[in-house]
Structure formats: structure tokens, C-alpha cells
Amino acid sequence: METRVALVAIIVREDAQVTELNELLHQYGGYIVGRMGVPYRVRGVNIISVAVDAPADVISALSGKLGKLPGITAKTVYAPEEALGQ
């Protein structure tokens, strides 16, 4: 199955959702290339970027599930296919 490379940007505004967020990321762990989290205490948020290599429907499902969590915002950016030599 053809996969895409994407970056999922996540803003966490409610710490109460962190457990559910981590459980979701764990479920999709096989597709995660890397993850970086930055606590931005001045603004009271956490900023997380997750690089994935997965089928487009899997990436969409992950982003959608993340976005449904209260206090979580998630947006996905896909790498151009031609830039990846596909």
C-alpha cells in the first residue's frame, strides 16, 4: 500500500487530555517516524509535532481522532509526493 509522509501539528490546551492523546499516538506508533514536544508554559499550552509515514487514510484517521479530543487542536501537512521521489 502506498504511504505518504506528513507532519501532524498538535496543540494541547488541556492537560486532562494528555493520557488519551498518548494512547492514540501509541495506537499509531507503527507509523510514527518521530515526535517532538515543547511545553510553552508562558501560554499554558504544549506544542507537539509528529512525523508519520502511513497511508493517507491512516493519517487522516489519526488527525481526525486527535481533533475530536476536547482541548486538542490537530492539523496535518503532507509532504509533496514529487519531493520524495515517488
Short mmCIF file of N, CA and C in Angstrom, two decimals:
data_model
loop_
_atom_site.label_atom_id
_atom_site.label_comp_id
_atom_site.label_asym_id
_atom_site.label_seq_id
_atom_site.Cartn_x
_atom_site.Cartn_y
_atom_site.Cartn_z
N MET A 1 0.84 -1.18 0.00
CA MET A 1 0.00 0.00 0.00
C MET A 1 0.88 1.24 0.00
N GLU A 2 0.50 2.23 -0.80
CA GLU A 2 1.27 3.46 -0.91
C GLU A 2 1.12 4.30 0.36
N THR A 3 2.24 4.85 0.80
CA THR A 3 2.22 5.67 2.01
C THR A 3 2.58 7.11 1.67
N ARG A 4 2.25 7.99 2.59
CA ARG A 4 2.57 9.41 2.47
C ARG A 4 3.37 9.82 3.70
N VAL A 5 4.20 10.83 3.52
CA VAL A 5 4.93 11.42 4.63
C VAL A 5 4.18 12.69 5.01
N ALA A 6 3.94 12.84 6.31
CA ALA A 6 3.19 14.01 6.77
C ALA A 6 3.67 14.42 8.15
N LEU A 7 3.31 15.63 8.51
CA LEU A 7 3.58 16.15 9.84
C LEU A 7 2.24 16.52 10.47
N VAL A 8 1.98 15.97 11.64
CA VAL A 8 0.77 16.31 12.38
C VAL A 8 1.18 17.28 13.49
N ALA A 9 0.63 18.49 13.41
CA ALA A 9 0.89 19.51 14.43
C ALA A 9 -0.23 19.46 15.45
N ILE A 10 0.13 19.38 16.71
CA ILE A 10 -0.85 19.24 17.78
C ILE A 10 -0.61 20.32 18.83
N ILE A 11 -1.69 21.02 19.19
CA ILE A 11 -1.65 22.00 20.27
C ILE A 11 -2.52 21.45 21.40
N VAL A 12 -1.94 21.30 22.57
CA VAL A 12 -2.67 20.77 23.73
C VAL A 12 -2.95 21.93 24.68
N ARG A 13 -4.24 22.23 24.87
CA ARG A 13 -4.64 23.32 25.76
C ARG A 13 -5.13 22.79 27.11
N GLU A 14 -5.46 21.52 27.18
CA GLU A 14 -5.97 20.93 28.42
C GLU A 14 -5.15 19.70 28.79
N ASP A 15 -4.44 19.79 29.90
CA ASP A 15 -3.59 18.68 30.35
C ASP A 15 -4.39 17.41 30.64
N ALA A 16 -5.67 17.56 30.92
CA ALA A 16 -6.51 16.41 31.23
C ALA A 16 -6.62 15.44 30.05
N GLN A 17 -6.31 15.90 28.84
CA GLN A 17 -6.42 15.07 27.65
C GLN A 17 -5.13 14.36 27.27
N VAL A 18 -4.07 14.60 28.02
CA VAL A 18 -2.76 14.07 27.65
C VAL A 18 -2.74 12.54 27.63
N THR A 19 -3.42 11.90 28.56
CA THR A 19 -3.44 10.44 28.59
C THR A 19 -4.10 9.88 27.34
N GLU A 20 -5.25 10.44 26.97
CA GLU A 20 -5.93 9.98 25.75
C GLU A 20 -5.11 10.26 24.51
N LEU A 21 -4.46 11.42 24.48
CA LEU A 21 -3.59 11.78 23.36
C LEU A 21 -2.47 10.76 23.22
N ASN A 22 -1.79 10.45 24.31
CA ASN A 22 -0.68 9.49 24.26
C ASN A 22 -1.16 8.09 23.88
N GLU A 23 -2.35 7.70 24.32
CA GLU A 23 -2.90 6.40 23.94
C GLU A 23 -3.14 6.34 22.43
N LEU A 24 -3.68 7.41 21.86
CA LEU A 24 -3.89 7.44 20.41
C LEU A 24 -2.57 7.36 19.66
N LEU A 25 -1.59 8.14 20.09
CA LEU A 25 -0.29 8.10 19.43
C LEU A 25 0.34 6.71 19.55
N HIS A 26 0.15 6.06 20.68
CA HIS A 26 0.66 4.71 20.86
C HIS A 26 0.00 3.74 19.88
N GLN A 27 -1.31 3.87 19.67
CA GLN A 27 -2.03 3.01 18.73
C GLN A 27 -1.47 3.14 17.31
N TYR A 28 -1.02 4.33 16.95
CA TYR A 28 -0.50 4.58 15.60
C TYR A 28 1.03 4.56 15.59
N GLY A 29 1.64 4.05 16.63
CA GLY A 29 3.09 4.07 16.79
C GLY A 29 3.87 3.45 15.65
N GLY A 30 3.31 2.46 15.01
CA GLY A 30 4.00 1.81 13.89
C GLY A 30 4.21 2.72 12.70
N TYR A 31 3.45 3.79 12.62
CA TYR A 31 3.56 4.74 11.51
C TYR A 31 4.36 5.98 11.88
N ILE A 32 4.66 6.16 13.15
CA ILE A 32 5.33 7.38 13.61
C ILE A 32 6.84 7.28 13.37
N VAL A 33 7.35 8.27 12.66
CA VAL A 33 8.78 8.35 12.37
C VAL A 33 9.51 9.05 13.50
N GLY A 34 8.88 10.10 14.05
CA GLY A 34 9.49 10.85 15.13
C GLY A 34 8.48 11.78 15.77
N ARG A 35 8.80 12.22 16.98
CA ARG A 35 7.88 13.07 17.74
C ARG A 35 8.70 14.06 18.56
N MET A 36 8.22 15.30 18.59
CA MET A 36 8.88 16.32 19.41
C MET A 36 7.80 17.10 20.15
N GLY A 37 7.99 17.27 21.44
CA GLY A 37 7.05 18.04 22.23
C GLY A 37 7.74 19.19 22.92
N VAL A 38 7.07 20.34 22.93
CA VAL A 38 7.63 21.53 23.56
C VAL A 38 6.57 22.14 24.49
N PRO A 39 6.84 22.16 25.78
CA PRO A 39 5.90 22.85 26.67
C PRO A 39 6.12 24.35 26.56
N TYR A 40 5.05 25.08 26.33
CA TYR A 40 5.13 26.54 26.24
C TYR A 40 4.35 27.09 27.43
N ARG A 41 5.01 27.11 28.57
CA ARG A 41 4.36 27.45 29.84
C ARG A 41 3.83 28.88 29.89
N VAL A 42 4.50 29.80 29.21
CA VAL A 42 4.06 31.19 29.20
C VAL A 42 2.63 31.31 28.68
N ARG A 43 2.29 30.48 27.69
CA ARG A 43 0.96 30.49 27.09
C ARG A 43 0.06 29.38 27.63
N GLY A 44 0.62 28.50 28.42
CA GLY A 44 -0.18 27.42 29.00
C GLY A 44 -0.58 26.34 28.02
N VAL A 45 0.26 26.10 27.01
CA VAL A 45 -0.02 25.06 26.02
C VAL A 45 1.20 24.17 25.84
N ASN A 46 0.97 23.03 25.23
CA ASN A 46 2.06 22.14 24.79
C ASN A 46 1.94 22.02 23.29
N ILE A 47 3.08 22.09 22.61
CA ILE A 47 3.13 22.00 21.16
C ILE A 47 3.84 20.70 20.81
N ILE A 48 3.17 19.87 20.03
CA ILE A 48 3.73 18.57 19.66
C ILE A 48 3.71 18.43 18.15
N SER A 49 4.82 17.98 17.59
CA SER A 49 4.87 17.66 16.17
C SER A 49 5.17 16.17 16.04
N VAL A 50 4.41 15.53 15.16
CA VAL A 50 4.55 14.10 14.96
C VAL A 50 4.75 13.84 13.46
N ALA A 51 5.90 13.30 13.10
CA ALA A 51 6.18 12.94 11.71
C ALA A 51 5.71 11.51 11.49
N VAL A 52 4.94 11.30 10.41
CA VAL A 52 4.40 9.98 10.12
C VAL A 52 4.67 9.59 8.68
N ASP A 53 4.73 8.30 8.44
CA ASP A 53 4.81 7.72 7.11
C ASP A 53 3.76 6.61 7.08
N ALA A 54 2.62 6.90 6.45
CA ALA A 54 1.47 5.99 6.54
C ALA A 54 0.57 6.20 5.33
N PRO A 55 -0.35 5.26 5.09
CA PRO A 55 -1.36 5.50 4.06
C PRO A 55 -2.18 6.75 4.41
N ALA A 56 -2.63 7.47 3.40
CA ALA A 56 -3.34 8.73 3.62
C ALA A 56 -4.57 8.55 4.51
N ASP A 57 -5.27 7.43 4.38
CA ASP A 57 -6.46 7.24 5.21
C ASP A 57 -6.10 7.04 6.68
N VAL A 58 -4.95 6.45 6.95
CA VAL A 58 -4.50 6.27 8.33
C VAL A 58 -4.12 7.62 8.94
N ILE A 59 -3.43 8.45 8.16
CA ILE A 59 -3.04 9.77 8.64
C ILE A 59 -4.29 10.60 8.93
N SER A 60 -5.24 10.54 8.02
CA SER A 60 -6.49 11.28 8.20
C SER A 60 -7.25 10.81 9.44
N ALA A 61 -7.29 9.50 9.65
CA ALA A 61 -7.99 8.95 10.82
C ALA A 61 -7.32 9.42 12.11
N LEU A 62 -6.00 9.38 12.16
CA LEU A 62 -5.27 9.84 13.35
C LEU A 62 -5.56 11.31 13.62
N SER A 63 -5.42 12.14 12.61
CA SER A 63 -5.65 13.57 12.78
C SER A 63 -7.09 13.85 13.22
N GLY A 64 -8.03 13.15 12.63
CA GLY A 64 -9.43 13.33 13.00
C GLY A 64 -9.72 12.95 14.44
N LYS A 65 -9.16 11.81 14.87
CA LYS A 65 -9.36 11.37 16.26
C LYS A 65 -8.71 12.33 17.24
N LEU A 66 -7.54 12.85 16.89
CA LEU A 66 -6.88 13.81 17.76
C LEU A 66 -7.71 15.09 17.88
N GLY A 67 -8.23 15.55 16.74
CA GLY A 67 -9.00 16.78 16.72
C GLY A 67 -10.32 16.69 17.48
N LYS A 68 -10.81 15.49 17.69
CA LYS A 68 -12.07 15.31 18.43
C LYS A 68 -11.86 15.36 19.95
N LEU A 69 -10.62 15.27 20.39
CA LEU A 69 -10.36 15.34 21.83
C LEU A 69 -10.55 16.78 22.30
N PRO A 70 -11.32 16.98 23.38
CA PRO A 70 -11.51 18.33 23.91
C PRO A 70 -10.17 18.96 24.31
N GLY A 71 -9.98 20.21 23.93
CA GLY A 71 -8.76 20.91 24.32
C GLY A 71 -7.56 20.59 23.44
N ILE A 72 -7.79 19.86 22.34
CA ILE A 72 -6.71 19.48 21.43
C ILE A 72 -7.03 20.04 20.04
N THR A 73 -6.04 20.64 19.40
CA THR A 73 -6.16 21.05 18.01
C THR A 73 -5.11 20.30 17.22
N ALA A 74 -5.51 19.72 16.08
CA ALA A 74 -4.56 18.96 15.26
C ALA A 74 -4.74 19.33 13.79
N LYS A 75 -3.65 19.59 13.12
CA LYS A 75 -3.64 19.88 11.69
C LYS A 75 -2.54 19.07 11.03
N THR A 76 -2.77 18.67 9.80
CA THR A 76 -1.81 17.83 9.10
C THR A 76 -1.30 18.51 7.84
N VAL A 77 0.00 18.40 7.62
CA VAL A 77 0.64 18.90 6.41
C VAL A 77 1.31 17.71 5.73
N TYR A 78 0.99 17.51 4.45
CA TYR A 78 1.57 16.41 3.69
C TYR A 78 2.78 16.89 2.89
N ALA A 79 3.81 16.06 2.84
CA ALA A 79 4.98 16.36 2.00
C ALA A 79 4.58 16.16 0.54
N PRO A 80 5.04 17.01 -0.35
CA PRO A 80 4.74 16.82 -1.78
C PRO A 80 5.31 15.48 -2.23
N GLU A 81 4.53 14.73 -2.97
CA GLU A 81 4.97 13.41 -3.41
C GLU A 81 6.19 13.48 -4.29
N GLU A 82 6.27 14.50 -5.17
CA GLU A 82 7.41 14.58 -6.07
C GLU A 82 8.71 14.86 -5.32
N ALA A 83 8.61 15.48 -4.16
CA ALA A 83 9.80 15.76 -3.36
C ALA A 83 10.37 14.49 -2.73
N LEU A 84 9.59 13.42 -2.71
CA LEU A 84 10.01 12.19 -2.07
C LEU A 84 10.46 11.13 -3.07
N GLY A 85 10.48 11.50 -4.35
CA GLY A 85 10.93 10.57 -5.37
C GLY A 85 9.97 9.43 -5.62
N GLN A 86 8.68 9.67 -5.43
CA GLN A 86 7.69 8.61 -5.66
C GLN A 86 7.19 8.65 -7.07
#
